[in-house]
């Protein structure tokens, strides 16, 4: 096929054209004309008149479109656009020569680039989106663009005939849920709850048990939840089941709204739905791990979601004006991530499957996740077992030494506690640790976790052991972003002997 546009090849059989007997189909008109052209001229390029006559003799309209270039976006026929110097060299054949195209070459190129941009192949984007797409960074603080007031979603309360998709981060529950969301968007709308980023969990997690665990926290939403789905928008896991469920619950003429906290993956979920649609990938939206990437209400017509959210036979008449809307994420000011700058976000953000690591935490000892979180075992048994679910490297020491490290960081002294990172001025400006949680509990099982200490945006720590009573004290910057919850992954604890080395269990 590539040689076809430089002239008809010597072989008159067209590749890809077959008859009912699955044999290559020869086009007699092509063969005869090609032989005639060889007799009169040694050139391999046909004249315009010969070329058009051959094309008219082709009966198959699809094959004719291939030769005319109608099936190729932005194609420029070399027989129409001729070089000016070639025409001057053949002055004796001016009468038979083809006219120069009316549009200059630069205009044709500009038109082709414009068509590519309309198709989504070469999109024209602003500098902010360019930096986020290619460098995952902003020239200013990401906090400048965020929405932190859930009342920004209050307009949905007065909308009718819509379906709401509430997206949360399974790696950050309950921190990624908006308490009493029904008071802002209305309690009458049908809602599908989507727990995103399941690709971060261990491979062998039990989906139904995790779904039941999530349902424990849905009462704080005050919503009419129809279904709960576990998906990974980045890996397309569970997206087709979600699309089928949306198609089942959505009524004709209903708009769809994606709602949730910042950085839970709403935009990437829309891209995943576009990827499984027919021709929808050209309309993908920008997503990144920087909170506040989506700044305004962005609507995509549902006709671009054919086969995913729209039946394969096409959009119904009631759906011609309907859209899927991506709303700005509502950021929580109680999140630990709120204290991080652009560079520190990359250290704390979990982008690949987490590998749980188990350690021994002795009485009077501390475990620190950088300078963002700290757990002290102040009372109870001689030791408990902790399993870390975070990308931040943990640091174990005694409580006295932990106090010295935190005080040194507050005074601008560099230490092993990272993030935060930067010079002494940055460390001095970082919020000081305060007590976030003091919790007394009973250890229920030797090999199963009893509870999780969750840190908003950076992971959690599961505590395992069988003992009558233990007391932990949890510190975070400004004392926010920490909570105690039932264990999400209670069976990930790996047996450790009392004489095991903590360092041997460290991630490489």
Coordinates of C-alpha atoms in Angstrom, one line a residue:
X1 CA 0.0 0.0 0.0
X2 CA 2.7 2.7 0.7
X3 CA 4.0 2.5 -2.9
X4 CA 0.4 3.0 -4.3
X5 CA 0.5 6.8 -3.8
X6 CA 3.7 7.1 -5.9
X7 CA 1.9 5.6 -8.9
X8 CA 0.2 2.3 -9.7
X9 CA 2.6 -0.6 -9.0
X10 CA 3.7 -3.0 -11.7
X11 CA 1.5 -5.7 -10.3
X12 CA -2.1 -5.0 -11.2
X13 CA -3.4 -7.0 -8.2
X14 CA -4.5 -4.8 -5.3
X15 CA -3.5 -6.2 -1.9
X16 CA -6.4 -6.7 0.5
X17 CA -9.1 -6.9 -2.2
X18 CA -10.6 -10.4 -2.4
X19 CA -13.6 -12.1 -4.1
X20 CA -16.0 -14.7 -2.7
X21 CA -13.5 -17.5 -3.3
X22 CA -10.8 -15.7 -1.1
X23 CA -8.6 -15.2 -4.2
X24 CA -6.9 -11.8 -5.0
X25 CA -9.0 -9.7 -7.3
X26 CA -7.4 -8.1 -10.3
X27 CA -8.8 -4.9 -11.7
X28 CA -8.7 -5.2 -15.5
X29 CA -8.9 -1.4 -16.0
X30 CA -5.8 -0.9 -13.9
X31 CA -3.9 -3.6 -15.8
X32 CA -4.8 -2.3 -19.3
X33 CA -4.2 1.3 -18.5
X34 CA -0.9 0.5 -16.8
X35 CA 0.3 -1.3 -19.9
X36 CA -0.8 1.6 -22.1
X37 CA 1.1 4.1 -19.9
X38 CA 4.3 2.0 -20.2
X39 CA 4.1 2.1 -24.0
X40 CA 3.8 5.9 -24.3
X41 CA 5.9 7.0 -21.3
X42 CA 8.7 5.8 -19.2
X43 CA 7.5 7.7 -16.1
X44 CA 5.9 5.7 -13.3
X45 CA 3.7 8.6 -12.2
X46 CA 0.3 8.8 -14.0
X47 CA -1.2 11.9 -15.3
X48 CA -4.2 13.4 -13.6
X49 CA -6.6 12.4 -16.4
X50 CA -5.3 8.8 -16.4
X51 CA -5.5 8.6 -12.7
X52 CA -9.1 9.9 -12.4
X53 CA -10.2 7.5 -15.2
X54 CA -8.8 4.5 -13.4
X55 CA -10.5 5.5 -10.1
X56 CA -13.9 5.9 -11.8
X57 CA -13.7 2.4 -13.2
X58 CA -13.4 0.9 -9.7
X59 CA -16.8 -0.5 -8.6
X60 CA -16.1 -1.0 -4.9
X61 CA -16.8 2.4 -3.1
X62 CA -14.5 1.5 -0.1
X63 CA -11.6 0.6 -2.4
X64 CA -12.2 3.8 -4.4
X65 CA -12.1 5.8 -1.2
X66 CA -8.7 4.3 -0.4
X67 CA -7.3 5.6 -3.8
X68 CA -8.9 9.0 -3.6
X69 CA -7.6 9.5 0.0
X70 CA -11.0 10.1 1.5
X71 CA -10.3 7.3 4.1
X72 CA -7.1 8.9 5.3
X73 CA -7.4 12.0 7.5
X74 CA -5.1 14.8 6.3
X75 CA -3.9 13.0 3.2
X76 CA -2.5 15.2 0.4
X77 CA -2.4 13.6 -3.1
X78 CA 1.0 14.0 -4.6
X79 CA -0.5 14.0 -8.1
X80 CA -2.4 17.2 -7.2
X81 CA 0.2 19.1 -5.3
X82 CA 3.2 19.2 -7.7
X83 CA 6.4 21.0 -7.0
X84 CA 6.8 24.2 -8.8
X85 CA 10.3 23.5 -10.1
X86 CA 9.0 20.3 -11.7
X87 CA 6.4 22.1 -13.7
X88 CA 9.0 24.7 -14.9
X89 CA 11.3 21.8 -16.1
X90 CA 8.5 20.4 -18.3
X91 CA 7.4 23.5 -20.1
X92 CA 6.9 21.6 -23.3
X93 CA 4.2 19.6 -21.6
X94 CA 2.4 22.6 -20.0
X95 CA -0.9 21.7 -21.7
X96 CA -0.9 18.2 -20.1
X97 CA 0.5 19.2 -16.8
X98 CA -1.7 19.4 -13.7
X99 CA -2.4 22.8 -12.2
X100 CA -0.7 23.8 -9.0
X101 CA -3.0 23.5 -6.0
X102 CA -4.7 26.7 -5.1
X103 CA -3.7 26.4 -1.4
X104 CA 0.0 26.8 -0.6
X105 CA 1.7 23.8 1.0
X106 CA 1.9 25.6 4.4
X107 CA -1.8 26.1 4.4
X108 CA -2.4 22.4 3.7
X109 CA 0.0 21.4 6.6
X110 CA -1.9 23.8 8.9
X111 CA -5.2 22.3 7.9
X112 CA -3.8 18.8 8.6
X113 CA -2.5 19.8 12.0
X114 CA -5.9 21.3 12.8
X115 CA -7.7 18.1 11.9
X116 CA -5.2 16.1 14.1
X117 CA -6.0 18.4 17.0
X118 CA -9.7 18.0 16.5
X119 CA -9.2 14.2 16.5
X120 CA -7.3 14.4 19.7
X121 CA -4.0 13.3 18.3
X122 CA -2.2 16.6 18.7
X123 CA -4.1 18.6 21.3
X124 CA -3.3 22.3 22.0
X125 CA -3.1 22.7 25.8
X126 CA -2.2 25.4 28.2
X127 CA 1.2 25.7 30.0
X128 CA -0.3 24.5 33.3
X129 CA -1.7 21.3 31.7
X130 CA 1.5 20.8 29.7
X131 CA 3.6 20.8 32.9
X132 CA 1.2 18.4 34.6
X133 CA 1.1 16.1 31.6
X134 CA 4.8 15.9 30.8
X135 CA 6.5 16.8 34.1
X136 CA 3.9 16.2 36.8
X137 CA 4.5 19.5 38.4
X138 CA 3.2 23.1 38.7
X139 CA 5.1 26.4 38.5
X140 CA 3.2 27.5 41.7
X141 CA 2.0 25.7 44.8
X142 CA -0.7 23.2 44.0
X143 CA -2.8 24.5 46.8
X144 CA -3.6 27.6 44.8
X145 CA -5.9 25.6 42.5
X146 CA -7.8 23.4 44.9
X147 CA -11.4 23.5 46.0
X148 CA -11.8 22.7 49.7
X149 CA -15.5 23.6 50.4
X150 CA -18.0 20.8 49.6
X151 CA -20.6 23.5 49.1
X152 CA -19.1 23.9 45.6
X153 CA -21.2 20.8 44.7
X154 CA -24.4 22.4 46.1
X155 CA -25.7 23.0 42.6
X156 CA -26.3 19.3 42.1
X157 CA -29.0 19.5 44.8
X158 CA -31.2 21.5 42.5
X159 CA -30.5 19.4 39.3
X160 CA -33.0 16.7 38.3
X161 CA -32.6 13.5 36.2
X162 CA -29.0 12.8 36.9
X163 CA -26.8 9.8 38.0
X164 CA -24.0 10.5 40.5
X165 CA -20.8 8.4 40.6
X166 CA -19.0 9.0 43.9
X167 CA -15.3 8.1 43.6
X168 CA -13.1 7.3 46.6
X169 CA -9.5 6.1 47.1
X170 CA -9.4 2.6 48.6
X171 CA -5.9 3.5 49.8
X172 CA -7.4 6.4 51.8
X173 CA -10.6 5.4 53.6
X174 CA -12.4 7.1 55.3
X175 CA -10.2 10.1 54.5
X176 CA -11.3 10.1 50.8
X177 CA -15.0 10.1 51.7
X178 CA -16.9 13.4 52.1
X179 CA -18.9 13.3 55.3
X180 CA -22.6 14.1 54.8
X181 CA -22.2 14.5 51.1
X182 CA -26.0 14.0 50.7
X183 CA -26.6 17.3 52.3
X184 CA -24.7 19.0 49.5
X185 CA -25.7 17.1 46.4
X186 CA -29.1 15.9 47.5
X187 CA -30.2 12.5 48.9
X188 CA -32.7 11.6 46.2
X189 CA -30.2 11.0 43.3
X190 CA -29.2 7.4 42.5
X191 CA -25.5 6.9 43.5
X192 CA -22.9 4.4 42.5
X193 CA -19.9 4.3 44.8
X194 CA -16.6 3.5 43.1
X195 CA -13.5 2.6 45.2
X196 CA -10.6 3.4 42.9
X197 CA -6.9 2.3 42.9
X198 CA -7.3 -1.3 43.7
X199 CA -4.1 -2.0 41.8
X200 CA -2.3 -0.7 44.9
X201 CA -3.5 -3.5 47.1
X202 CA -1.9 -6.9 47.4
X203 CA -2.8 -9.2 44.5
X204 CA -4.7 -11.8 46.6
X205 CA -7.1 -9.5 48.3
X206 CA -10.7 -10.8 48.7
X207 CA -13.0 -8.4 46.7
X208 CA -16.3 -9.3 48.5
X209 CA -14.7 -8.9 51.9
X210 CA -13.2 -5.5 50.9
X211 CA -16.6 -4.4 49.5
X212 CA -18.3 -5.3 52.8
X213 CA -15.6 -3.4 54.7
X214 CA -16.2 -0.3 52.6
X215 CA -19.9 -0.5 53.3
X216 CA -19.2 0.1 57.0
X217 CA -18.2 3.7 56.2
X218 CA -21.0 4.5 53.7
X219 CA -23.4 5.7 56.5
X220 CA -21.4 8.9 56.9
X221 CA -22.3 9.9 53.3
X222 CA -26.1 10.1 53.7
X223 CA -26.6 8.9 50.1
X224 CA -28.8 6.5 48.2
X225 CA -26.1 4.1 47.2
X226 CA -27.2 1.5 44.6
X227 CA -23.9 -0.4 44.0
X228 CA -20.3 -0.5 45.2
X229 CA -17.6 -1.2 42.6
X230 CA -13.9 -1.9 43.1
X231 CA -11.9 -0.7 40.1
X232 CA -8.4 0.4 38.9
X233 CA -8.8 3.1 36.3
X234 CA -5.1 3.0 35.5
X235 CA -5.1 -0.7 34.8
X236 CA -8.7 -1.0 33.5
X237 CA -9.6 -3.5 36.2
X238 CA -13.4 -3.6 36.9
X239 CA -14.1 -0.7 34.5
X240 CA -16.2 -2.8 32.1
X241 CA -18.4 -4.1 35.0
X242 CA -18.8 -0.5 36.2
X243 CA -19.8 0.6 32.7
X244 CA -22.4 -2.2 32.4
X245 CA -23.8 -1.2 35.8
X246 CA -24.0 2.5 34.9
X247 CA -25.8 1.5 31.7
X248 CA -28.3 -0.6 33.7
X249 CA -29.1 2.1 36.3
X250 CA -29.0 5.2 34.0
X251 CA -32.4 6.3 32.6
X252 CA -32.7 8.0 29.2
X253 CA -31.8 11.6 29.2
X254 CA -29.8 11.4 32.5
X255 CA -26.5 13.3 32.8
X256 CA -23.7 11.6 34.8
X257 CA -21.6 13.5 37.4
X258 CA -18.3 12.3 38.8
X259 CA -17.9 13.5 42.4
X260 CA -15.3 13.0 45.1
X261 CA -12.3 14.2 46.9
X262 CA -9.2 15.6 45.2
X263 CA -6.8 13.0 43.8
X264 CA -9.0 10.0 44.0
X265 CA -8.8 9.4 40.2
X266 CA -12.1 10.8 38.8
X267 CA -10.4 12.1 35.6
X268 CA -8.5 8.9 35.1
X269 CA -11.7 6.9 35.6
X270 CA -13.3 8.9 32.7
X271 CA -10.2 8.1 30.6
X272 CA -10.7 4.4 31.4
X273 CA -14.3 4.6 30.2
X274 CA -13.2 6.4 27.0
X275 CA -10.6 3.7 26.4
X276 CA -13.2 0.9 26.3
X277 CA -15.5 3.0 24.1
X278 CA -15.5 3.1 20.3
X279 CA -13.4 6.1 19.2
X280 CA -13.5 7.7 22.6
X281 CA -9.8 7.7 23.4
X282 CA -9.2 11.0 21.4
X283 CA -11.2 12.9 24.0
X284 CA -9.3 11.9 27.1
X285 CA -9.0 14.4 30.0
X286 CA -5.9 15.4 31.9
X287 CA -5.2 13.6 35.2
X288 CA -2.2 13.5 37.6
X289 CA -1.3 12.8 41.2
X290 CA -1.2 16.5 42.0
X291 CA -4.4 17.5 43.8
X292 CA -6.5 20.1 42.1
X293 CA -5.6 19.0 38.5
X294 CA -9.3 19.5 37.4
X295 CA -10.1 23.2 38.0
X296 CA -13.6 23.5 36.7
X297 CA -16.7 21.5 35.6
X298 CA -15.7 19.6 32.4
X299 CA -18.4 17.9 30.3
X300 CA -17.9 15.2 27.6
X301 CA -20.9 14.3 25.4
X302 CA -22.1 10.7 26.1
X303 CA -22.0 10.0 22.3
X304 CA -18.2 9.5 22.8
X305 CA -18.9 6.6 25.2
X306 CA -20.5 4.3 22.6
X307 CA -20.4 0.6 23.8
X308 CA -19.4 1.8 27.3
X309 CA -22.1 4.1 28.6
X310 CA -24.2 4.2 25.4
X311 CA -25.6 1.1 23.6
X312 CA -23.5 -0.1 20.7
X313 CA -26.2 0.7 18.2
X314 CA -25.8 4.4 19.1
X315 CA -27.2 7.1 21.4
X316 CA -30.9 7.3 21.9
X317 CA -32.8 10.5 20.9
X318 CA -33.1 11.5 24.6
X319 CA -29.3 11.2 25.0
X320 CA -28.1 13.5 22.2
X321 CA -27.7 16.4 24.6
X322 CA -26.5 14.5 27.7
X323 CA -23.0 14.6 29.1
X324 CA -20.6 13.0 31.6
X325 CA -19.2 15.8 33.9
X326 CA -15.9 15.7 35.7
X327 CA -16.2 17.9 38.8
X328 CA -13.3 19.5 40.7
X329 CA -12.1 17.4 43.6
X330 CA -13.0 18.6 47.1
X331 CA -9.8 18.7 49.1
X332 CA -9.7 18.0 52.8
X333 CA -7.8 20.5 54.9
X334 CA -7.4 17.8 57.5
X335 CA -5.2 15.7 55.2
X336 CA -1.5 15.3 55.9
X337 CA -0.9 15.8 52.2
X338 CA -2.0 19.5 52.7
X339 CA 1.4 20.2 54.3
X340 CA 3.5 18.9 51.4
X341 CA 4.9 20.9 48.5
X342 CA 5.2 19.7 44.9
X343 CA 8.4 17.7 45.3
X344 CA 7.4 16.1 48.6
X345 CA 4.1 14.9 47.0
X346 CA 6.2 12.6 44.8
X347 CA 7.8 10.9 47.8
X348 CA 4.5 10.3 49.7
X349 CA 2.4 9.4 46.7
X350 CA 1.9 5.6 46.1
X351 CA 2.0 4.8 42.4
X352 CA 2.6 1.0 42.4
X353 CA 1.4 -2.1 44.2
X354 CA 2.2 -1.8 47.9
X355 CA 4.3 -4.6 49.5
X356 CA 3.3 -4.9 53.2
X357 CA 6.2 -5.3 55.5
X358 CA 5.9 -6.6 59.1
X359 CA 8.0 -5.5 62.0
X360 CA 8.3 -5.8 65.8
X361 CA 7.4 -2.7 67.8
X362 CA 8.6 -3.0 71.4
X363 CA 7.2 -1.3 74.5
X364 CA 8.5 2.2 74.8
X365 CA 9.4 2.3 71.1
X366 CA 8.3 4.4 68.2
X367 CA 7.8 3.9 64.5
X368 CA 8.0 7.0 62.3
X369 CA 6.9 7.5 58.6
X370 CA 9.3 10.3 57.7
X371 CA 8.3 13.5 59.4
X372 CA 4.6 12.9 58.6
X373 CA 3.4 10.3 61.2
X374 CA 4.5 8.6 64.4
X375 CA 3.2 5.8 66.6
X376 CA 4.4 5.2 70.1
X377 CA 3.6 2.1 72.1
X378 CA 3.3 3.6 75.6
X379 CA 1.6 0.8 77.5
X380 CA 0.8 -2.8 77.1
X381 CA 2.7 -6.0 76.2
X382 CA 6.5 -6.2 75.7
X383 CA 6.0 -6.1 71.9
X384 CA 3.3 -5.9 69.2
X385 CA 3.6 -6.5 65.5
X386 CA 3.0 -3.7 63.0
X387 CA 2.5 -4.1 59.2
X388 CA 3.3 -1.0 57.2
X389 CA 1.2 -0.1 54.1
X390 CA 3.1 2.9 52.8
X391 CA 5.8 3.9 50.3
X392 CA 7.5 6.0 53.0
X393 CA 10.4 4.2 54.6
X394 CA 9.7 3.6 58.3
X395 CA 12.2 4.4 61.0
X396 CA 12.2 2.6 64.4
X397 CA 13.7 4.0 67.6
X398 CA 12.8 4.6 71.2
X399 CA 10.4 7.3 72.3
X400 CA 13.2 9.6 73.7
X401 CA 15.2 9.4 70.5
X402 CA 12.0 10.0 68.4
X403 CA 11.4 13.2 70.5
X404 CA 14.9 14.4 69.7
X405 CA 14.5 13.7 65.9
X406 CA 11.2 15.6 65.7
X407 CA 12.5 18.6 67.8
X408 CA 15.6 18.7 65.6
X409 CA 13.5 18.8 62.4
X410 CA 11.4 21.6 63.9
X411 CA 14.7 23.6 64.5
X412 CA 15.8 23.1 60.8
X413 CA 18.2 20.2 61.4
X414 CA 18.5 17.6 58.6
X415 CA 17.7 14.0 59.7
X416 CA 16.5 10.6 58.4
X417 CA 12.9 11.8 58.5
X418 CA 11.9 12.5 54.9
X419 CA 9.5 13.9 53.8
X420 CA 9.7 16.9 54.4
X421 CA 12.7 17.8 52.3
X422 CA 14.6 20.9 51.6
X423 CA 16.7 23.4 53.4
X424 CA 16.5 24.4 57.1
X425 CA 13.9 27.1 56.3
X426 CA 11.6 24.6 54.9
X427 CA 12.0 22.3 57.9
X428 CA 11.4 25.1 60.3
X429 CA 8.2 26.1 58.5
X430 CA 6.8 22.5 58.5
X431 CA 4.0 22.1 61.1
X432 CA 5.1 20.7 64.4
X433 CA 3.9 17.3 65.6
X434 CA 1.0 17.1 67.9
X435 CA -1.0 14.3 69.4
X436 CA -3.7 13.2 67.0
X437 CA -5.0 10.0 68.6
X438 CA -4.6 8.2 71.9
X439 CA -6.2 4.8 71.8
X440 CA -6.5 1.8 74.1
X441 CA -7.4 -1.6 72.7
X442 CA -7.3 -5.3 73.2
X443 CA -5.3 -7.6 70.9
X444 CA -7.7 -10.2 69.6
X445 CA -5.5 -12.6 67.6
X446 CA -1.9 -13.7 67.3
X447 CA -1.8 -13.7 63.5
X448 CA -4.6 -11.4 62.4
X449 CA -4.5 -7.6 62.7
X450 CA -6.8 -6.0 65.3
X451 CA -6.9 -2.5 64.0
X452 CA -5.5 0.0 61.5
X453 CA -4.0 3.4 62.2
X454 CA -4.8 5.3 59.0
X455 CA -3.0 8.4 57.8
X456 CA -4.8 10.4 55.3
X457 CA -3.1 10.3 51.9
X458 CA 0.0 8.3 52.8
X459 CA -1.2 4.8 53.9
X460 CA -1.8 3.0 57.2
X461 CA -0.2 0.7 59.8
X462 CA -1.9 -2.5 60.9
X463 CA -1.3 -3.7 64.5
X464 CA -1.3 -7.4 65.3
X465 CA -1.0 -9.4 68.6
X466 CA -2.9 -11.1 71.3
X467 CA -2.9 -9.2 74.6
X468 CA -5.4 -7.9 77.2
X469 CA -4.6 -4.2 76.7
X470 CA -2.3 -1.8 74.9
X471 CA -2.2 1.9 74.5
X472 CA -0.8 3.8 71.5
X473 CA -0.2 7.5 71.0
X474 CA -0.2 8.8 67.4
X475 CA 1.4 12.1 66.3
X476 CA 0.9 14.0 63.0
X477 CA 1.6 17.6 61.9
X478 CA -0.9 19.8 63.7
X479 CA -2.5 16.6 65.0
X480 CA -4.7 16.1 61.9
X481 CA -5.1 13.3 59.4
X482 CA -5.0 10.2 61.6
X483 CA -7.7 7.8 62.6
X484 CA -8.3 4.3 64.0
X485 CA -10.4 1.9 62.0
X486 CA -11.1 -1.8 61.5
X487 CA -8.4 -3.6 59.6
X488 CA -8.7 -3.5 55.8
X489 CA -6.0 -6.2 55.3
X490 CA -6.0 -8.2 58.5
X491 CA -4.3 -11.3 57.1
X492 CA -1.2 -9.6 55.6
X493 CA 0.8 -10.0 58.8
X494 CA 3.8 -12.3 58.2
X495 CA 5.1 -14.4 61.1
X496 CA 8.2 -12.9 62.9
X497 CA 10.2 -14.7 65.5
X498 CA 11.1 -12.7 68.7
X499 CA 14.7 -12.8 67.6
X500 CA 14.1 -11.6 64.0
X501 CA 16.0 -8.6 62.8
X502 CA 13.9 -5.6 61.9
X503 CA 16.5 -4.5 59.3
X504 CA 16.2 -7.8 57.5
X505 CA 12.6 -7.1 56.8
X506 CA 13.2 -3.6 55.3
X507 CA 12.3 -2.9 51.7
X508 CA 15.2 -2.8 49.3

